[in-house]
Amino acid sequence: MSNANTTKLDISWYLSDSVEEMARELLGKYLCTNIDGNIVKGMIVETEAYCGRDDKACHTNNNRRTKRNEIMYASGGHAYVYLCYGIHHLFNVVTNREGYADAVLIRALEPVLGMEPMMLRRNMIKPEKRLTSGPGALSQAMGISLKHYGQKLIGDEIWIEKGQKIHEKQVGVTTRVGVQYAGEDALKLWRFYVKDNGWVSKI
DNA sequence: GTTATGATTTACT
DNA sequence: GTAAATCATAACG
């Protein structure tokens, strides 16, 4: 893409105290990994905000602090990776300052660079939508696993670039996926996606 | 020490 | 449409 900006985001970018705003701003950004010598990039097209203070769906609800979610209390710009259903690695971007346990779950990407290694990791012969559509799928395609838990997003293995500007009118807002157990907080409109983008996991 | 379960995906019927 | 896969972590005893 000619209008893409490949500048790596600075750590200060991640420190905003509005996790909703961060989730929206992350749309259009490029998530990049360099693992096993393969550089891979994908444009973020779907995100969900999780707020530590007032959100039953969040692992840090009610100021719960455990070994798993400890990194969410760190300052913004860290990676929060965790294993779900024993099979899938889910990748989150930690935001806000130290002590505020906010994070943004990356739910879907549009491949930008490195289709070959992505397909190899996903065990696919040709690119299909499910290559990077869905939180578990994209982590596998990017090569993200538990060993990246707590890594800074300004390093040489995982980082985020400015990517493309997504116009306000192209941003869709809806409820989050898979958080029915969270009662009324499941109704919060904290899922953001790029409209008319085929890589979004659910409409 | 044991048990229950999930911010999901995939392969079936 | 429904169900199985599969394990780190949290909650409990």
XYZ file of C-alpha atoms (C1' of nucleotides) in Angstrom:
229
model
C 0.000 0.000 0.000
C 1.482 3.286 -1.062
C -0.162 5.355 1.651
C 0.961 3.074 4.461
C 3.141 4.559 7.175
C 5.676 2.028 8.410
C 6.864 4.110 11.351
C 6.955 2.058 14.553
C 4.633 3.414 17.248
C 6.434 4.882 20.239
C 5.836 3.635 23.777
C 4.180 6.932 24.699
C 1.399 6.211 22.217
C 0.117 3.391 24.427
C -0.330 5.386 27.612
C -3.779 6.910 26.963
C -6.273 6.407 29.776
C -9.188 5.811 27.400
C -9.093 2.166 26.410
C -12.122 2.636 24.127
C -10.313 5.325 22.204
C -7.244 3.115 21.974
C -9.289 0.238 20.590
C -10.683 2.517 17.866
C -7.293 4.073 17.116
C -5.708 0.646 16.658
C -7.871 -0.001 13.586
C -5.760 0.390 10.444
C -2.489 0.000 12.346
C -0.053 -2.697 11.261
C 0.705 -5.482 13.707
C 4.143 -6.858 12.846
C 6.178 -9.811 14.039
C 9.639 -11.047 13.225
C 9.746 -14.622 14.447
C 12.009 -17.394 13.187
C 13.406 -14.929 10.671
C 10.051 -14.292 9.007
C 8.727 -10.750 8.950
C 4.951 -10.725 8.861
C 2.524 -7.798 8.907
C -1.238 -7.491 9.160
C -3.571 -4.502 9.299
C -5.777 -4.497 12.372
C -9.445 -4.511 11.317
C -11.196 -5.614 14.518
C -10.560 -4.915 18.216
C -12.235 -5.134 21.611
C -11.633 -2.945 24.651
C -11.282 -4.438 28.123
C -11.212 -2.123 31.101
C -9.801 -3.249 34.429
C -11.859 -0.956 36.610
C -15.481 -1.257 35.499
C -15.915 -4.321 33.348
C -16.947 -7.791 34.475
C -15.784 -9.294 31.188
C -12.195 -8.300 31.904
C -9.776 -10.684 33.597
C -8.818 -7.878 35.944
C -12.389 -7.126 36.984
C -12.716 -5.891 40.552
C -8.983 -5.271 40.797
C -8.217 -8.947 40.664
C -4.533 -9.501 40.215
C -3.189 -12.922 39.361
C -0.076 -14.322 37.796
C -1.862 -14.510 34.464
C -3.130 -10.945 34.188
C -0.283 -9.281 36.066
C 1.071 -7.684 32.907
C -2.170 -5.767 32.395
C -1.255 -3.673 35.419
C 2.018 -2.673 33.813
C 2.302 0.472 31.695
C 0.970 0.528 28.128
C 2.877 -1.045 25.259
C 3.261 -4.558 26.654
C 1.846 -7.728 25.097
C -0.714 -9.736 27.075
C -0.918 -13.220 25.595
C -2.976 -15.985 27.134
C -4.186 -19.432 26.239
C -7.928 -19.930 25.788
C -9.774 -23.256 25.593
C -6.401 -24.946 25.822
C -5.830 -24.338 22.136
C -5.813 -20.704 21.156
C -3.438 -17.897 21.984
C -5.180 -14.553 22.321
C -3.128 -11.406 21.811
C -3.831 -8.152 23.674
C -2.204 -4.733 23.679
C -1.839 -3.384 27.223
C -2.718 0.318 27.480
C -2.770 3.110 30.054
C -0.286 3.892 32.787
C 1.120 1.502 35.379
C -1.556 0.403 37.844
C -4.438 0.714 35.358
C -5.281 -2.712 33.994
C -6.633 -1.871 30.539
C -6.054 -3.859 27.361
C -7.249 -4.154 23.775
C -7.858 -7.576 22.271
C -6.887 -7.856 18.608
C -9.610 -9.912 16.938
C -8.843 -9.795 13.201
C -6.187 -8.724 10.702
C -5.977 -8.157 6.971
C -2.685 -9.692 5.781
C -0.229 -7.102 4.456
C 3.100 -8.868 4.244
C 4.306 -12.437 4.588
C 1.392 -14.554 3.376
C 3.734 -17.515 2.908
C 4.857 -17.931 6.529
C 1.304 -17.188 7.691
C -0.140 -19.969 5.569
C 2.646 -22.296 6.656
C 1.860 -21.700 10.334
C -1.867 -22.124 9.710
C -1.326 -25.251 7.650
C -3.059 -23.839 4.594
C -2.245 -24.108 0.904
C -4.054 -21.024 -0.349
C -5.129 -17.834 1.443
C -8.633 -17.992 2.830
C -10.499 -15.561 4.993
C -9.924 -17.616 8.110
C -6.145 -17.137 7.773
C -6.169 -14.141 10.146
C -9.872 -13.680 10.938
C -10.458 -14.389 14.632
C -8.272 -13.852 17.702
C -6.919 -17.377 17.906
C -6.340 -17.585 14.164
C -4.358 -14.372 13.865
C -2.086 -15.277 16.735
C -1.225 -18.537 15.043
C -0.638 -16.831 11.690
C 1.614 -14.206 13.312
C 3.512 -16.831 15.296
C 2.482 -15.335 18.633
C 2.550 -17.651 21.640
C 2.852 -17.613 25.422
C 6.561 -16.924 25.219
C 5.700 -13.428 24.020
C 3.759 -12.736 27.192
C 4.946 -9.459 28.661
C 7.125 -8.434 25.729
C 7.311 -4.772 24.871
C 5.716 -3.779 21.572
C 8.661 -1.644 20.575
C 11.142 -4.505 20.261
C 12.449 -6.509 17.314
C 10.042 -9.434 17.643
C 6.648 -7.751 17.950
C 5.748 -4.166 17.173
C 2.990 -1.983 15.726
C 3.318 0.503 12.855
C 1.182 3.542 12.070
C -0.309 1.837 9.025
C -3.319 3.463 7.415
C -5.785 6.089 8.513
C -9.272 4.692 8.967
C -11.965 7.296 8.426
C -14.443 7.849 11.239
C -17.278 6.788 8.911
C -15.619 3.439 8.264
C -15.585 2.448 11.917
C -18.337 0.141 13.127
C -19.175 -0.306 16.823
C -20.933 -3.235 18.435
C -20.970 -5.601 21.417
C -18.115 -7.899 22.301
C -17.966 -11.570 21.463
C -17.942 -14.486 23.886
C -18.521 -12.582 27.122
C -22.125 -13.550 27.960
C -21.029 -14.430 31.481
C -20.343 -10.732 32.133
C -24.002 -9.827 32.610
C -24.817 -6.226 31.783
C -21.226 -5.492 30.831
C -21.666 -7.874 27.911
C -23.911 -5.197 26.390
C -21.164 -2.582 26.290
C -20.374 -1.366 22.776
C -16.665 -2.023 23.047
C -16.002 -3.920 19.847
C -14.671 -1.849 16.968
C -14.236 -2.942 13.363
C -13.594 -1.631 9.864
C -16.849 -1.627 7.900
C -17.011 -3.566 4.648
C -13.735 -5.301 5.375
C -13.997 -8.990 4.556
C -11.475 -9.966 7.217
C -13.628 -8.956 10.183
C -14.472 -12.128 12.094
C -18.169 -11.502 12.750
C -20.653 -8.873 11.574
C -3.572 -31.843 45.795
C -7.962 -31.694 42.665
C -11.462 -29.771 39.641
C -13.832 -26.641 36.604
C -13.711 -23.662 32.727
C -12.822 -20.322 29.091
C -12.135 -12.927 25.353
C -12.321 -20.068 20.204
C -11.848 -22.902 16.068
C -12.814 -26.732 13.494
C -14.821 -30.843 12.032
C -18.658 -33.233 12.026
C -24.020 -34.705 11.735
C -26.626 -26.531 13.547
C -23.890 -29.072 17.276
C -19.910 -30.838 19.605
C -15.183 -32.010 20.400
C -10.546 -30.595 21.055
C -7.180 -29.572 25.049
C -4.415 -27.080 28.825
C -2.887 -23.114 31.697
C -4.904 -20.916 35.247
C -7.991 -19.979 39.090
C -10.742 -21.501 42.724
C -11.394 -24.679 46.130
C -10.243 -28.254 49.783
